[in-house]
XYZ file of C-alpha atoms in Angstrom:
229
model
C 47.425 195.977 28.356
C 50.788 196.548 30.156
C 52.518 193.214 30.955
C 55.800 192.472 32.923
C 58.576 194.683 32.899
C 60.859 192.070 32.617
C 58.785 189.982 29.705
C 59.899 193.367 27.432
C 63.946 191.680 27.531
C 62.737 188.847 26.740
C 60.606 189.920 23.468
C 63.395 192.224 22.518
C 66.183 189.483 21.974
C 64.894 187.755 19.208
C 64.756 191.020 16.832
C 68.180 191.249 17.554
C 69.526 187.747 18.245
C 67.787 186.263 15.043
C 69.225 188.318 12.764
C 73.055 187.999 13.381
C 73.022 183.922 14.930
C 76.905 182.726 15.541
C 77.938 179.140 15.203
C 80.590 178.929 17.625
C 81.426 182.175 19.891
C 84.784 182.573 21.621
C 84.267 181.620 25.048
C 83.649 185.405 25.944
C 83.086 188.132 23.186
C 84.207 191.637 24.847
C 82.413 194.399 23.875
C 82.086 198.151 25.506
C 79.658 197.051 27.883
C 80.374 193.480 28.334
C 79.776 190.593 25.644
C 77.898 191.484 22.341
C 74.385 189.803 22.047
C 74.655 186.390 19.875
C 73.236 182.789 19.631
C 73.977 179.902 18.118
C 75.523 176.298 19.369
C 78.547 176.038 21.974
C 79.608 172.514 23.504
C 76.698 170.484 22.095
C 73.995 172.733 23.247
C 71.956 175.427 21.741
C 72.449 179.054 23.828
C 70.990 182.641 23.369
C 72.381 185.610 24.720
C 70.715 189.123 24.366
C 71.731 192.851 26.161
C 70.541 196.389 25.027
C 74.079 197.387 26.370
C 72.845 199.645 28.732
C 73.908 198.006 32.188
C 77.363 196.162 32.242
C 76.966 192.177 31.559
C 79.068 189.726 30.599
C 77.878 186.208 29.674
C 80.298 183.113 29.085
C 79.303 180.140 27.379
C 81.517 177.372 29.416
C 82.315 173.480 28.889
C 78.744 171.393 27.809
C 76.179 172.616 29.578
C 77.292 175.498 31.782
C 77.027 179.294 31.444
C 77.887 182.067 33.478
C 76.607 185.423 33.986
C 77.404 188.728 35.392
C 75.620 192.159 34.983
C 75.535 195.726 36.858
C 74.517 199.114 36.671
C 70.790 198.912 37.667
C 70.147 199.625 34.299
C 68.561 198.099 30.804
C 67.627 194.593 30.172
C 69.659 191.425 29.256
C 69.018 187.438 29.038
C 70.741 184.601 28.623
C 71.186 180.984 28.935
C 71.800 177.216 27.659
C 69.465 174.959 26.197
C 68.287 172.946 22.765
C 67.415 173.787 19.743
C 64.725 172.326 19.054
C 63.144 171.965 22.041
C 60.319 168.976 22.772
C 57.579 168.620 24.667
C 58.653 166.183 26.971
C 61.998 166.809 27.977
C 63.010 166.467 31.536
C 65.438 169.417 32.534
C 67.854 169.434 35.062
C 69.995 172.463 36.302
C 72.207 173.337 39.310
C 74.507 176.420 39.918
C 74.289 179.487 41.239
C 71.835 182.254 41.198
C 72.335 185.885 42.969
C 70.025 188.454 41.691
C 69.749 191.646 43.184
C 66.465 193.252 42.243
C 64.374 192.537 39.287
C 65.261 189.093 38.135
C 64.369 185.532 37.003
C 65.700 182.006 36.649
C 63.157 179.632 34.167
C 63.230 177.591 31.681
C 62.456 179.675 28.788
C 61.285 178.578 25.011
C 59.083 179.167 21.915
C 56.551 177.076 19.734
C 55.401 178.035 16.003
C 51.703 177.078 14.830
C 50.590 178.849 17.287
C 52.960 181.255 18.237
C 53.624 180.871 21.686
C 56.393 182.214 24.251
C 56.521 180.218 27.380
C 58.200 180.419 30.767
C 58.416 177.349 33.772
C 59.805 180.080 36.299
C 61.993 178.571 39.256
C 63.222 181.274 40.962
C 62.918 185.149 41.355
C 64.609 188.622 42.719
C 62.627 191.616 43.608
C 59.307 191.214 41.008
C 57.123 188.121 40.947
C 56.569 187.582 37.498
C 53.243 186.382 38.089
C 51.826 189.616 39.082
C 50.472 191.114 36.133
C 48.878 187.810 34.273
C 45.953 186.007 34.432
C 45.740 183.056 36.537
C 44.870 179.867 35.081
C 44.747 177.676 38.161
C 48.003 175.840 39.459
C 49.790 172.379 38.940
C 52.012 170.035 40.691
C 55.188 169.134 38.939
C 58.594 167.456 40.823
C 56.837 167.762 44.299
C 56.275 171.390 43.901
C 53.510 174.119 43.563
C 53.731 176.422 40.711
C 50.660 179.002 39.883
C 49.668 178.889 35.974
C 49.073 182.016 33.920
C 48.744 183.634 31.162
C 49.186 186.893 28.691
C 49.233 188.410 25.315
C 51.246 190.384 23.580
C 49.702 192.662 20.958
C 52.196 193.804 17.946
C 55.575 193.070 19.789
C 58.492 190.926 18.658
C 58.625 187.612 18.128
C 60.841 184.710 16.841
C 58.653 185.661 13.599
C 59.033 188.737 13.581
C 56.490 191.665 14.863
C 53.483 189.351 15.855
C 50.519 189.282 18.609
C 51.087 185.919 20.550
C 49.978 184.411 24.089
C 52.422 183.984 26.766
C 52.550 181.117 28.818
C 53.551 180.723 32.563
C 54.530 178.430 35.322
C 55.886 180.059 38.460
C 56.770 178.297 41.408
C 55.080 178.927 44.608
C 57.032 179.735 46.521
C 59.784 180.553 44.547
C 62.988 178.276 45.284
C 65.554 180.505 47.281
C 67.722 183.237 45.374
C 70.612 184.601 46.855
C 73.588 181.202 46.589
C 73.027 177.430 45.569
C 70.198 176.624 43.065
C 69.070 173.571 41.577
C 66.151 171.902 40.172
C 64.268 169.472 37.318
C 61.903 170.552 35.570
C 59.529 167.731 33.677
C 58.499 170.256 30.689
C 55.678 167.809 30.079
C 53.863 167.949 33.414
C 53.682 171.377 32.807
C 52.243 171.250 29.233
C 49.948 169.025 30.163
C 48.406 171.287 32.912
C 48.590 174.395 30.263
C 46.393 172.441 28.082
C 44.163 170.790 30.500
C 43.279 174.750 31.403
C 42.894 175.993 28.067
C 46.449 176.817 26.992
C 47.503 174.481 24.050
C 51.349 175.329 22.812
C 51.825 175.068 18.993
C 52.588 171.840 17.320
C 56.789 172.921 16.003
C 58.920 173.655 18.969
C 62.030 176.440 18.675
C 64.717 176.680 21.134
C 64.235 175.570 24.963
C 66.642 176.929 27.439
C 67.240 177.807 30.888
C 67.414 181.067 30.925
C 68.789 183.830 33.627
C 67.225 187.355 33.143
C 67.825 190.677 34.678
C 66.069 194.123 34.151
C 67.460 197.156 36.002
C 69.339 195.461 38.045
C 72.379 193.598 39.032
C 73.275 190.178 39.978
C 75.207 187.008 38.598
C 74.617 183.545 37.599
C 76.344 180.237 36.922
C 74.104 177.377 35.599
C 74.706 173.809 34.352
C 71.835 172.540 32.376
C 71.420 168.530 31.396
């Protein structure tokens, strides 16, 4: 089955992130098309930064929670943000910034679980493609006054945090989608949103991996500055 464009940057970063993790990055790492892929811990918090180096980006890990991000070209896939490491499952995230895309884009919180395998997504905002559109809807939830539509996917023989692996997906997107384009902010109550996933069928692994919020692109080009608490 063919699933989001976009979900393929995602998958791809932690082949390449996981096997080269930095401790503590120079603000910005220059590199021929912007700043090298890395993760690792900046400021007190836990980030993860991926590019195929095919569009222009530059990400900068600023003072505690913050992170900014620019890319261009139109061209190959990138994402990056700010989180913990581990995450939990009942964490209440708050973020503010702001968020430009131009084309194929999100903004979400982003994270993993082990035992099961799981890759999960609480999408706040959106450019051109509503990530929603190519998974299987699981009903919708209520969480900090809004709307978000629940869904799911699989992955067959992609990468994973564990390597190549077949794992579910597992999204909330917010309906509608809080404006792009200039100020963004938001909390998210990850646990409001668990609790819906497994009320319809979609139970998260018991040992959490990182939790971020995350800014993506994929052929496209936009920028980004977020403070997550």
């Amino acid at each position: 089955m063919k699933l989001l464009s976009i979900v393929t940057a995602a998958t791809a970063l932690f082949s390449s992130v996981l096997a080269a993790p930095s401790a503590e990055p120079s603000v910005e790492l220059e590199a021929r098309a912007g700043t090298p892929s890395s993760a690792g811990t900046h400021s007190g918090y836990y980030y993860s930064w991926w590019t195929d180096n095919a569009g222009t980006a530059y990400y900068t890990n600023e003072n505690g929670g913050s992170y900014s991000l620019q890319w261009s070209g139109n061209n190959g896939n990138l994402v990056g943000g700010k989180g913990w490491n581990p995450g939990t499952a009942n964490r209440v995230i708050n973020y503010n910034g702001t968020y430009t895309p131009n084309g194929n884009s999100y903004l979400a919180v982003y994270g993993w679980t082990r035992n099961s395998l799981i890759e999960y997504y609480v999408v706040e905002s959106y450019g051109s493609y509503n990530p929603s559109s190519a998974a299987q809807s699981k009903g919708s939830v209520t969480c900090n006054g809004a709307r978000y539509d629940i869904l799911s996917t699989w992955r067959n023989n992609q990468p994973s945090i564990d390597g190549t692996a077949t794992f579910q997906q597992f999204w909330s997107v917010r309906n509608p989608k809080r404006n792009p384009g200039g100020a963004i902010s938001g909390t998210v109550d990850v646990a409001c949103h668990f609790n819906a996933w497994r009320n319809a069928g979609m139970t998260l692994g018991s040992n959490h991996n990182y939790q971020i919020v995350a800014t993506e692109g994929y052929f496209s080009s936009g920028s980004a500055k977020i403070t997550v608490s």
